[in-house]
Amino acid sequence: MFVHQRQGSLEVICGPMFSGKSEELIRRIKRAIIAKQKVQVFKPALDDRYDVSAVASHSQRKHEAIAVKDTTELLRHLDPDTQVVALDEAQFLDESLIPIIEDLANRGVRVIAGGLDQDSNGEPFGIMPILLAKADYVTKLQAICMVCGALASRTQRMVHTGGQVLVGAAEAYEARCRHCHEVPHPTGDRLLEDLTQGS
Ligand SMILES: Nc1ncnc2c1ncn2[C@@H]1O[C@H](COP(=O)(O)OP(=O)(O)O)[C@@H](O)[C@H]1O
Ligand SMILES: Cc1cn([C@H]2C[C@H](O)[C@@H](COP(=O)(O)O)O2)c(=O)[nH]c1=O
Ligand SMILES: [Zn+2]
């Protein structure tokens, strides 16, 4: 029996900084181009670290991208015949992107979104938890802990500045394992303390 394979899906690539999310996104983009698919690549304009108009990895791998400030701008650039939509740094994009991504995937578009699942406090970052919940495929990558060399699933902010958003690279962040990661106010630990004191 012939089974029609539908193409639309949402793939999410997550993990801490330096875990290879951008490299993996670029790898998938290049393969889709080899497969002669129409690919459009987007990134938030906020992230101007290495290149304003390219997805760029810490290892200097790059692929040209359209920098957008929000979902409205992304929609303005989206071509109706695009088969693959790739987004980097999805944690910086706004919530109105979620129904757009769902709609694209339902219409047969392959959407690939890379982003930080956790901020430097180890808390869910922006729209990433929603994307992870809605994804068909999830790839969670790990970096190398800069303190002990173990696998790292967290990001340590090395500069003292408040706020969830601070665009930067190795001058401001390090990959860390759970053990070596330090949080200024560890919500989880406090909760556990409260629970054990109460019992
Ligand atoms: N602590 C680290 N662990 C792993 N890779 C690192 C680390 N520090 C620097 N790198 C470099 O970062 C590259 C991954 O960069 P990138 O794809 O931009 O990651 P991400 O998008 O997850 O931040 C690695 O191939 C390696 O060259
Ligand atoms: C942990 C953390 C990171 N950021 C910023 C720093 C970078 O500009 C990007 C992450 O880039 P990468 O491709 O994953 O290396 O996000 C931030 O604003 N807040 C944070 O807590
Ligand atoms: Zn460690």
XYZ file of N, CA, C and O and ligand atoms in Angstrom:
845
model
N 0.845 -1.192 0.000
C 0.000 0.000 0.000
C 0.886 1.249 0.000
O 1.876 1.312 0.718
N 0.528 2.222 -0.809
C 1.294 3.472 -0.844
C 0.916 4.365 0.344
O -0.254 4.659 0.569
N 1.901 4.718 1.137
C 1.633 5.604 2.279
C 2.200 6.980 1.944
O 3.398 7.127 1.738
N 1.319 7.965 1.879
C 1.780 9.318 1.563
C 2.495 9.906 2.772
O 1.938 9.975 3.860
N 3.754 10.285 2.569
C 4.510 10.841 3.688
C 4.393 12.362 3.700
O 4.810 13.047 2.772
N 3.794 12.881 4.764
C 3.660 14.329 4.872
C 4.969 14.918 5.353
O 5.652 14.339 6.177
N 5.301 16.091 4.857
C 6.626 16.651 5.109
C 6.681 17.623 6.286
O 7.715 17.831 6.856
N 5.569 18.242 6.626
C 5.606 19.304 7.635
C 5.966 18.797 9.019
O 5.504 17.737 9.437
N 6.815 19.561 9.711
C 7.206 19.158 11.073
C 7.899 20.317 11.771
O 8.342 21.281 11.134
N 8.010 20.183 13.087
C 8.800 21.138 13.864
C 9.944 20.382 14.531
O 9.726 19.433 15.292
N 11.167 20.796 14.210
C 12.364 20.228 14.840
C 12.948 21.308 15.751
O 13.099 22.450 15.323
N 13.256 20.944 16.985
C 13.877 21.918 17.897
C 15.261 21.416 18.308
O 15.427 20.257 18.687
N 16.233 22.307 18.189
C 17.610 21.997 18.613
C 17.893 22.884 19.825
O 17.878 24.117 19.706
N 18.088 22.283 20.991
C 18.303 23.103 22.185
C 19.547 22.648 22.939
O 20.183 21.659 22.580
N 19.857 23.361 23.994
C 21.047 23.060 24.790
C 21.676 24.362 25.247
O 21.211 25.451 24.874
N 22.727 24.283 26.052
C 23.356 25.505 26.551
C 24.185 26.183 25.461
O 24.322 25.643 24.356
N 24.741 27.321 25.794
C 25.661 27.980 24.865
C 26.867 27.067 24.625
O 27.250 26.295 25.502
N 27.411 27.109 23.449
C 28.612 26.360 23.006
C 28.335 24.871 22.775
O 29.278 24.102 22.606
N 27.060 24.454 22.813
C 26.777 23.019 22.660
C 26.681 22.598 21.192
O 26.526 21.402 20.908
N 26.743 23.562 20.273
C 26.721 23.208 18.851
C 25.367 23.376 18.181
O 25.137 22.821 17.107
N 24.474 24.182 18.779
C 23.139 24.382 18.194
C 23.240 25.039 16.815
O 22.597 24.599 15.869
N 24.044 26.105 16.732
C 24.139 26.816 15.446
C 24.830 25.947 14.400
O 24.403 25.917 13.237
N 25.862 25.209 14.816
C 26.536 24.291 13.866
C 25.545 23.263 13.336
O 25.521 22.967 12.139
N 24.721 22.714 14.223
C 23.751 21.687 13.820
C 22.671 22.288 12.915
O 22.265 21.665 11.934
N 22.250 23.513 13.256
C 21.248 24.183 12.421
C 21.824 24.406 11.016
O 21.167 24.111 10.012
N 23.065 24.889 10.948
C 23.708 25.154 9.648
C 23.839 23.839 8.862
O 23.601 23.790 7.657
N 24.200 22.766 9.568
C 24.333 21.448 8.912
C 23.003 21.039 8.262
O 22.961 20.628 7.105
N 21.907 21.208 9.012
C 20.589 20.818 8.474
C 20.183 21.727 7.315
O 19.571 21.279 6.342
N 20.512 23.021 7.428
C 20.185 23.972 6.346
C 20.924 23.550 5.069
O 20.333 23.467 3.986
N 22.211 23.256 5.210
C 23.034 22.898 4.036
C 22.498 21.631 3.363
O 22.438 21.551 2.136
N 22.089 20.657 4.169
C 21.562 19.400 3.610
C 20.233 19.642 2.887
O 19.969 19.040 1.842
N 19.405 20.540 3.445
C 18.124 20.849 2.784
C 18.388 21.539 1.439
O 17.683 21.281 0.448
N 19.422 22.371 1.404
C 19.770 23.060 0.149
C 20.279 22.039 -0.879
O 19.921 22.090 -2.057
N 21.093 21.072 -0.405
C 21.581 20.005 -1.296
C 20.391 19.232 -1.872
O 20.394 18.837 -3.038
N 19.350 19.070 -1.043
C 18.132 18.366 -1.497
C 17.244 19.255 -2.368
O 16.104 18.897 -2.675
N 17.795 20.440 -2.746
C 17.129 21.395 -3.646
C 15.795 21.913 -3.084
O 14.833 22.142 -3.818
N 15.754 22.054 -1.769
C 14.546 22.588 -1.166
C 14.675 24.106 -1.032
O 15.790 24.627 -0.912
N 13.557 24.764 -1.058
C 13.591 26.225 -0.861
C 13.663 26.492 0.643
O 12.739 26.181 1.393
N 14.774 27.076 1.058
C 15.039 27.291 2.480
C 15.096 28.785 2.782
O 15.717 29.544 2.041
N 14.453 29.193 3.875
C 14.624 30.575 4.360
C 15.123 30.520 5.799
O 14.595 29.757 6.622
N 16.147 31.308 6.077
C 16.787 31.287 7.395
C 16.570 32.638 8.076
O 16.808 33.685 7.475
N 16.110 32.582 9.328
C 15.839 33.813 10.084
C 16.597 33.807 11.398
O 16.880 32.747 11.971
N 16.887 34.993 11.891
C 17.468 35.136 13.229
C 16.949 36.431 13.837
O 16.604 37.371 13.097
N 16.875 36.524 15.166
C 16.418 37.780 15.761
C 17.465 38.883 15.555
O 18.667 38.625 15.739
N 17.014 40.062 15.190
C 17.941 41.176 14.943
C 18.730 41.524 16.209
O 19.848 42.035 16.134
N 18.135 41.206 17.346
C 18.770 41.465 18.652
C 20.159 40.839 18.749
O 21.073 41.402 19.367
N 20.324 39.664 18.129
C 21.599 38.957 18.224
C 22.532 39.399 17.099
O 22.520 38.869 16.003
N 23.358 40.402 17.424
C 24.266 40.941 16.413
C 25.726 40.600 16.757
O 26.655 41.244 16.306
N 25.907 39.530 17.564
C 27.242 39.177 18.082
C 28.323 39.076 17.018
O 29.282 39.814 17.004
N 28.186 38.064 16.142
C 29.254 37.801 15.169
C 28.949 38.406 13.814
O 29.840 38.821 13.096
N 27.665 38.413 13.462
C 27.262 38.867 12.131
C 25.788 39.237 12.195
O 24.985 38.445 12.677
N 25.445 40.417 11.692
C 24.030 40.833 11.752
C 23.159 40.034 10.792
O 21.995 39.786 11.069
N 23.722 39.623 9.654
C 22.877 38.968 8.649
C 23.299 37.518 8.387
O 23.236 37.045 7.254
N 23.741 36.840 9.445
C 24.081 35.410 9.283
C 23.892 34.680 10.595
O 24.094 35.242 11.665
N 23.490 33.407 10.474
C 23.580 32.505 11.625
C 25.065 32.199 11.728
O 25.689 31.792 10.749
N 25.640 32.440 12.911
C 27.093 32.248 13.051
C 27.369 31.425 14.295
O 26.806 31.678 15.360
N 28.250 30.439 14.144
C 28.589 29.598 15.301
C 29.833 30.152 16.000
O 30.558 30.975 15.428
N 30.071 29.676 17.222
C 31.272 30.097 17.949
C 32.534 29.637 17.222
O 33.613 30.139 17.479
N 32.382 28.658 16.343
C 33.533 28.153 15.583
C 33.624 28.814 14.204
O 34.262 28.280 13.293
N 32.943 29.943 14.048
C 33.003 30.776 12.823
C 32.303 30.171 11.622
O 32.521 30.618 10.495
N 31.503 29.123 11.825
C 30.699 28.645 10.705
C 29.527 29.596 10.527
O 28.964 30.055 11.524
N 29.177 29.883 9.272
C 28.133 30.885 9.030
C 27.175 30.460 7.929
O 27.564 29.719 7.029
N 25.962 30.967 8.026
C 25.030 30.834 6.902
C 24.166 32.081 6.888
O 23.659 32.495 7.926
N 23.999 32.647 5.706
C 23.254 33.915 5.623
C 21.824 33.753 6.151
O 21.194 32.700 5.984
N 21.360 34.814 6.793
C 20.032 34.775 7.411
C 19.388 36.154 7.312
O 20.082 37.160 7.151
N 18.064 36.162 7.435
C 17.342 37.437 7.466
C 17.157 37.791 8.943
O 16.576 37.006 9.705
N 17.674 38.934 9.337
C 17.518 39.369 10.727
C 16.160 40.051 10.871
O 15.829 40.963 10.117
N 15.355 39.562 11.832
C 14.016 40.142 12.024
C 13.860 40.611 13.464
O 14.380 39.985 14.386
N 13.112 41.693 13.645
C 12.964 42.191 15.026
C 11.793 41.507 15.744
O 11.784 41.421 16.960
N 10.829 40.993 14.965
C 9.693 40.291 15.579
C 8.992 39.391 14.553
O 9.401 39.332 13.383
N 7.912 38.740 15.004
C 7.178 37.808 14.136
C 6.567 38.517 12.928
O 6.555 37.974 11.821
N 6.069 39.743 13.141
C 5.454 40.486 12.032
C 6.459 40.664 10.902
O 6.140 40.463 9.721
N 7.695 40.996 11.264
C 8.727 41.201 10.247
C 9.083 39.877 9.567
O 9.314 39.825 8.363
N 9.101 38.810 10.360
C 9.396 37.490 9.783
C 8.339 37.135 8.727
O 8.666 36.699 7.625
N 7.068 37.380 9.098
C 5.968 37.056 8.176
C 6.072 37.855 6.880
O 5.758 37.353 5.806
N 6.537 39.085 7.001
C 6.683 39.939 5.819
C 7.699 39.358 4.826
O 7.587 39.521 3.628
N 8.710 38.665 5.378
C 9.770 38.117 4.514
C 9.481 36.699 4.025
O 10.158 36.203 3.135
N 8.493 36.055 4.660
C 8.252 34.637 4.375
C 7.651 34.444 2.984
O 6.621 35.032 2.667
N 8.301 33.635 2.155
C 7.797 33.384 0.803
C 6.820 32.208 0.837
O 7.063 31.222 1.543
N 5.738 32.288 0.041
C 4.716 31.236 0.108
C 5.211 29.864 -0.344
O 4.649 28.841 0.053
N 6.264 29.837 -1.175
C 6.744 28.530 -1.673
C 7.919 27.963 -0.864
O 8.549 26.985 -1.263
N 8.216 28.572 0.304
C 9.312 28.075 1.134
C 8.980 26.708 1.710
O 7.889 26.489 2.219
N 9.951 25.795 1.610
C 9.725 24.426 2.113
C 10.358 24.201 3.475
O 9.920 23.358 4.241
N 11.441 24.950 3.755
C 12.134 24.797 5.031
C 12.355 26.186 5.647
O 12.914 27.072 5.009
N 11.877 26.349 6.886
C 12.113 27.599 7.615
C 13.042 27.278 8.777
O 12.726 26.426 9.621
N 14.196 27.926 8.806
C 15.152 27.714 9.900
C 15.261 28.993 10.724
O 15.332 30.093 10.170
N 15.246 28.829 12.046
C 15.326 29.996 12.951
C 16.425 29.733 13.965
O 16.452 28.664 14.568
N 17.297 30.708 14.172
C 18.284 30.535 15.240
C 17.915 31.471 16.389
O 17.171 32.429 16.199
N 18.410 31.181 17.584
C 18.168 32.004 18.771
C 16.675 32.225 18.992
O 16.230 33.344 19.294
N 15.907 31.145 18.881
C 14.440 31.259 18.979
C 13.979 31.771 20.343
O 12.864 32.283 20.479
N 14.849 31.659 21.366
C 14.457 32.150 22.702
C 14.183 33.654 22.706
O 13.514 34.161 23.592
N 14.715 34.362 21.704
C 14.529 35.822 21.656
C 13.290 36.234 20.862
O 12.995 37.421 20.767
N 12.608 35.269 20.235
C 11.457 35.652 19.410
C 10.177 35.649 20.239
O 10.097 34.994 21.278
N 9.172 36.399 19.773
C 7.971 36.598 20.597
C 6.956 35.468 20.434
O 6.986 34.705 19.469
N 6.044 35.399 21.411
C 5.083 34.302 21.512
C 4.147 34.178 20.310
O 3.641 33.092 20.026
N 3.939 35.297 19.594
C 3.024 35.228 18.446
C 3.601 34.352 17.325
O 2.911 34.036 16.356
N 4.866 33.954 17.477
C 5.471 33.061 16.487
C 4.917 31.634 16.589
O 4.899 30.894 15.600
N 4.437 31.266 17.788
C 4.022 29.869 18.020
C 2.925 29.413 17.040
O 3.109 28.417 16.339
N 1.769 30.161 16.957
C 0.734 29.710 15.999
C 1.206 29.752 14.554
O 0.750 28.954 13.730
N 2.133 30.644 14.249
C 2.656 30.727 12.868
C 3.443 29.449 12.551
O 3.275 28.830 11.492
N 4.281 29.046 13.504
C 5.078 27.822 13.318
C 4.162 26.611 13.179
O 4.357 25.761 12.310
N 3.149 26.538 14.047
C 2.187 25.427 13.991
C 1.523 25.371 12.617
O 1.413 24.305 12.000
N 1.098 26.537 12.142
C 0.413 26.622 10.862
C 1.336 26.183 9.725
O 0.935 25.417 8.848
N 2.589 26.671 9.773
C 3.551 26.304 8.729
C 3.754 24.796 8.700
O 3.706 24.163 7.646
N 3.990 24.209 9.883
C 4.224 22.756 9.964
C 2.999 21.984 9.470
O 3.119 21.000 8.736
N 1.804 22.477 9.836
C 0.569 21.821 9.391
C 0.382 21.903 7.881
O -0.252 21.057 7.263
N 0.948 22.962 7.289
C 0.826 23.141 5.830
C 1.930 22.428 5.065
O 2.074 22.598 3.860
N 2.796 21.707 5.773
C 3.812 20.917 5.068
C 5.213 21.500 5.105
O 6.133 20.966 4.488
N 5.384 22.625 5.819
C 6.721 23.232 5.899
C 7.526 22.553 7.010
O 6.991 22.239 8.076
N 8.810 22.326 6.728
C 9.716 21.805 7.756
C 10.298 23.014 8.503
O 11.005 23.824 7.912
N 9.953 23.127 9.783
C 10.456 24.247 10.585
C 11.539 23.709 11.521
O 11.323 22.715 12.221
N 12.703 24.362 11.499
C 13.799 23.944 12.381
C 14.155 25.146 13.256
O 14.531 26.206 12.738
N 14.008 24.992 14.572
C 14.277 26.116 15.482
C 15.375 25.740 16.466
O 15.289 24.717 17.146
N 16.401 26.583 16.512
C 17.482 26.378 17.479
C 17.378 27.432 18.569
O 16.980 28.576 18.299
N 17.689 27.067 19.798
C 17.656 28.076 20.857
C 18.027 27.512 22.209
O 18.131 26.300 22.398
N 18.219 28.434 23.149
C 18.576 28.063 24.518
C 17.332 27.588 25.257
O 16.356 28.336 25.360
N 17.363 26.378 25.788
C 16.221 25.928 26.586
C 16.233 26.577 27.962
O 15.197 26.797 28.568
N 17.431 26.914 28.466
C 17.544 27.523 29.806
C 18.326 28.839 29.730
O 19.279 28.950 28.954
N 17.950 29.768 30.578
C 18.766 30.982 30.716
C 19.907 30.699 31.704
O 20.066 29.564 32.173
N 20.679 31.726 32.028
C 21.861 31.500 32.872
C 21.485 31.165 34.320
O 22.343 30.726 35.085
N 20.212 31.341 34.681
C 19.755 30.912 36.010
C 19.209 29.487 35.985
O 18.686 29.003 37.000
N 19.265 28.860 34.826
C 18.742 27.503 34.697
C 17.231 27.475 34.552
O 16.598 26.428 34.718
N 16.631 28.630 34.233
C 15.169 28.706 34.078
C 14.792 28.640 32.601
O 15.597 29.029 31.746
N 13.560 28.155 32.292
C 13.114 28.106 30.889
C 13.215 29.477 30.234
O 12.940 30.499 30.875
N 13.645 29.480 28.959
C 13.954 30.748 28.286
C 12.925 31.052 27.190
O 12.830 30.352 26.193
N 12.168 32.148 27.390
C 11.248 32.668 26.360
C 10.272 31.619 25.861
O 9.676 30.875 26.650
N 10.148 31.546 24.527
C 9.169 30.626 23.930
C 9.703 29.203 23.806
O 8.993 28.305 23.349
N 10.943 28.970 24.221
C 11.554 27.646 24.008
C 10.774 26.496 24.660
O 10.599 25.447 24.034
N 10.288 26.647 25.925
C 9.537 25.521 26.496
C 8.299 25.160 25.688
O 7.941 23.976 25.583
N 7.646 26.172 25.105
C 6.444 25.909 24.296
C 6.849 25.196 23.002
O 6.221 24.212 22.594
N 7.923 25.677 22.387
C 8.383 25.037 21.141
C 8.761 23.580 21.409
O 8.450 22.688 20.625
N 9.421 23.359 22.560
C 9.837 21.984 22.900
C 8.618 21.086 23.092
O 8.618 19.932 22.673
N 7.579 21.643 23.709
C 6.362 20.849 23.932
C 5.669 20.516 22.618
O 5.063 19.456 22.472
N 5.748 21.433 21.663
C 5.023 21.246 20.407
C 5.843 20.543 19.329
O 5.326 20.205 18.268
N 7.127 20.334 19.606
C 8.026 19.787 18.581
C 7.706 18.339 18.219
O 7.247 17.556 19.062
N 7.963 17.993 16.956
C 7.907 16.581 16.544
C 9.233 15.900 16.863
O 9.273 14.718 17.167
N 10.313 16.659 16.732
C 11.649 16.103 16.976
C 12.438 17.077 17.841
O 12.462 18.278 17.566
N 13.070 16.552 18.892
C 13.890 17.407 19.771
C 15.314 16.866 19.814
O 15.522 15.666 20.023
N 16.271 17.750 19.611
C 17.680 17.387 19.774
C 18.225 18.256 20.896
O 18.234 19.483 20.782
N 18.622 17.614 22.000
C 19.193 18.396 23.114
C 20.691 18.113 23.140
O 21.121 16.977 23.358
N 21.463 19.170 22.893
C 22.922 19.023 22.808
C 23.583 19.426 24.119
O 22.995 20.142 24.929
N 24.807 18.974 24.296
C 25.573 19.352 25.488
C 26.929 19.911 25.068
O 27.496 19.493 24.054
N 27.420 20.828 25.869
C 28.755 21.387 25.637
C 29.723 20.682 26.601
O 29.396 19.631 27.155
N 30.900 21.260 26.770
C 31.877 20.732 27.721
C 31.990 21.732 28.875
O 32.181 22.931 28.639
N 31.855 21.238 30.105
C 31.933 22.117 31.274
C 33.329 22.717 31.374
O 34.336 21.985 31.350
N 33.374 24.041 31.464
C 34.663 24.752 31.497
C 35.364 24.622 32.844
O 36.513 25.019 32.988
N 34.686 24.054 33.835
C 35.319 23.868 35.147
C 35.885 22.457 35.284
O 37.049 22.275 35.641
N 35.060 21.446 34.964
C 35.483 20.071 35.264
C 35.602 19.161 34.053
O 36.037 18.021 34.180
N 35.186 19.640 32.877
C 35.329 18.819 31.670
C 34.207 17.822 31.445
O 34.232 17.076 30.465
N 33.216 17.819 32.336
C 32.059 16.910 32.133
C 31.149 17.485 31.039
O 31.374 18.590 30.537
N 30.112 16.724 30.693
C 29.144 17.250 29.733
C 28.364 18.382 30.403
O 28.003 18.284 31.586
N 28.127 19.435 29.647
C 27.488 20.627 30.212
C 26.110 20.843 29.613
O 25.964 20.867 28.397
N 25.118 21.012 30.477
C 23.772 21.318 29.978
C 23.301 22.692 30.455
O 22.149 23.053 30.270
N 24.213 23.442 31.048
C 23.838 24.771 31.562
C 24.827 25.837 31.094
O 25.924 25.511 30.666
N 24.405 27.096 31.267
C 25.261 28.217 30.875
C 25.489 29.122 32.079
O 24.522 29.559 32.721
N 26.742 29.392 32.381
C 27.097 30.273 33.495
C 27.353 31.685 32.968
O 28.136 31.861 32.033
N 26.687 32.680 33.565
C 26.996 34.073 33.205
C 28.188 34.505 34.059
O 28.169 34.331 35.282
N 29.223 35.040 33.421
C 30.470 35.354 34.109
C 30.560 36.825 34.504
O 31.536 37.235 35.104
N 29.568 37.619 34.095
C 29.583 39.039 34.440
C 28.378 39.335 35.331
O 27.331 38.692 35.204
N 28.547 40.272 36.226
C 27.457 40.564 37.163
C 26.531 41.607 36.571
O 26.787 42.795 36.640
N 25.489 41.122 35.959
C 24.488 42.031 35.414
C 23.131 41.341 35.496
O 23.027 40.136 35.263
N 22.139 42.096 35.881
C 20.799 41.519 36.051
C 20.109 41.357 34.719
O 20.624 41.759 33.682
N 18.925 40.779 34.732
C 18.121 40.656 33.519
C 18.403 39.360 32.789
O 19.528 38.867 32.801
N 17.363 38.842 32.165
C 17.508 37.552 31.478
C 18.323 37.684 30.198
O 19.054 36.770 29.821
N 18.189 38.824 29.531
C 18.840 38.967 28.225
C 20.147 39.753 28.310
O 20.190 40.870 28.819
N 21.206 39.129 27.857
C 22.506 39.787 27.708
C 23.200 39.106 26.533
O 23.697 37.987 26.651
N 23.163 39.780 25.379
C 23.785 39.206 24.184
C 25.289 39.153 24.402
O 25.887 40.109 24.901
N 25.888 38.007 24.091
C 27.335 37.880 24.308
C 27.821 36.501 23.948
O 27.063 35.636 23.515
N 29.121 36.302 24.161
C 29.741 35.005 23.856
C 30.697 34.644 24.990
O 30.347 34.818 26.168
N 31.904 34.194 24.654
C 32.825 33.667 25.681
C 33.304 34.725 26.684
O 33.772 34.373 27.767
N 33.172 35.997 26.322
C 33.580 37.048 27.272
C 32.579 37.154 28.437
O 32.920 37.680 29.500
N 31.374 36.624 28.239
C 30.324 36.781 29.253
C 29.727 35.473 29.740
O 29.001 35.460 30.746
N 30.003 34.370 29.035
C 29.353 33.097 29.384
C 30.332 31.921 29.314
O 31.276 31.937 28.529
N 30.033 30.895 30.116
C 30.769 29.623 30.076
C 29.757 28.482 30.103
O 28.735 28.581 30.788
N 30.094 27.391 29.423
C 29.271 26.186 29.552
C 29.645 25.511 30.867
O 30.815 25.460 31.240
N 28.624 25.022 31.578
C 28.863 24.353 32.871
C 27.960 23.121 33.007
O 26.840 23.108 32.498
N 28.446 22.147 33.761
C 27.591 21.004 34.115
C 26.698 21.434 35.288
O 26.921 22.493 35.902
N 25.724 20.632 35.616
C 24.805 20.935 36.723
C 25.565 21.189 38.024
O 25.250 22.094 38.791
N 26.608 20.369 38.260
C 27.366 20.461 39.511
C 28.140 21.790 39.608
O 28.190 22.411 40.679
N 28.736 22.215 38.534
C 29.589 23.420 38.554
C 28.820 24.716 38.294
O 29.369 25.802 38.463
N 27.565 24.588 37.856
C 26.766 25.786 37.560
C 26.324 26.465 38.855
O 25.841 25.801 39.766
N 26.527 27.770 38.926
C 26.124 28.507 40.128
C 25.016 29.484 39.791
O 25.133 30.259 38.848
N 23.954 29.439 40.598
C 22.820 30.342 40.396
C 22.785 31.308 41.569
O 22.887 30.862 42.721
N 22.641 32.623 41.309
C 22.607 33.584 42.415
C 21.545 33.260 43.479
O 21.820 33.241 44.657
N 20.299 32.964 43.027
C 19.227 32.612 43.964
C 18.586 31.322 43.511
O 17.614 31.336 42.751
N 19.132 30.186 43.908
C 18.623 28.906 43.387
C 17.226 28.557 43.898
O 17.072 28.028 44.989
N 16.223 28.896 43.102
C 14.821 28.679 43.464
C 14.568 27.231 43.887
O 13.940 26.976 44.900
N 15.095 26.289 43.085
C 14.873 24.866 43.361
C 15.391 24.475 44.727
O 14.706 23.824 45.511
N 16.637 24.932 45.058
C 17.247 24.575 46.344
C 16.431 25.132 47.500
O 16.221 24.489 48.505
N 15.968 26.392 47.315
C 15.185 27.018 48.389
C 13.920 26.212 48.652
O 13.568 25.932 49.774
N 13.280 25.829 47.518
C 12.049 25.057 47.660
C 12.300 23.751 48.395
O 11.560 23.375 49.283
N 13.401 23.088 48.034
C 13.724 21.802 48.643
C 13.980 21.987 50.135
O 13.519 21.206 50.964
N 14.711 23.105 50.474
C 14.980 23.413 51.890
C 13.669 23.594 52.655
O 13.459 23.016 53.714
N 12.759 24.411 52.065
C 11.466 24.666 52.711
C 10.731 23.361 52.961
O 10.167 23.132 54.018
N 10.753 22.493 51.930
C 10.023 21.223 52.036
C 10.587 20.362 53.154
O 9.853 19.805 53.954
N 11.955 20.269 53.201
C 12.568 19.390 54.193
C 12.391 19.958 55.606
O 12.239 19.226 56.574
N 12.407 21.326 55.713
C 12.202 21.931 57.038
C 10.781 21.699 57.554
O 10.548 21.481 58.731
N 9.851 21.707 56.601
C 8.444 21.522 56.950
C 8.117 20.088 57.374
O 7.126 19.831 58.026
N 8.962 19.148 56.983
C 8.600 17.733 57.238
C 9.107 17.242 58.596
O 9.928 17.840 59.220
N 32.800 24.619 26.393
C 32.646 24.266 25.101
N 32.088 23.072 24.802
C 31.947 22.702 23.502
N 32.291 23.478 22.439
C 32.828 24.686 22.682
C 33.041 25.137 24.035
N 33.596 26.367 23.962
C 33.709 26.674 22.660
N 33.236 25.686 21.877
C 33.132 25.769 20.409
O 31.783 26.094 20.122
C 31.359 25.333 18.989
C 29.842 25.265 18.983
O 29.371 26.544 18.646
P 27.867 26.844 18.316
O 27.358 25.918 17.239
O 27.783 28.318 18.019
O 27.131 26.519 19.685
P 25.771 27.128 20.252
O 24.958 27.628 19.090
O 25.114 25.983 20.965
O 26.168 28.219 21.201
C 32.088 24.015 19.163
O 32.219 23.285 17.966
C 33.447 24.469 19.675
O 34.284 24.811 18.601
C 22.462 31.989 28.868
C 21.979 33.286 28.295
C 22.369 33.668 27.029
N 21.933 34.834 26.503
C 22.358 35.227 25.152
C 23.839 35.150 24.885
C 23.917 34.887 23.411
O 23.828 36.148 22.734
C 22.664 34.055 23.128
C 22.918 32.565 23.076
O 23.709 32.239 21.950
P 24.195 30.739 21.611
O 24.009 30.652 20.115
O 23.331 29.770 22.349
O 25.620 30.671 21.990
O 21.783 34.322 24.221
C 21.089 35.643 27.209
O 20.651 36.702 26.728
N 20.699 35.279 28.468
C 21.107 34.121 29.039
O 20.706 33.829 30.199
Zn 31.490 20.741 35.781
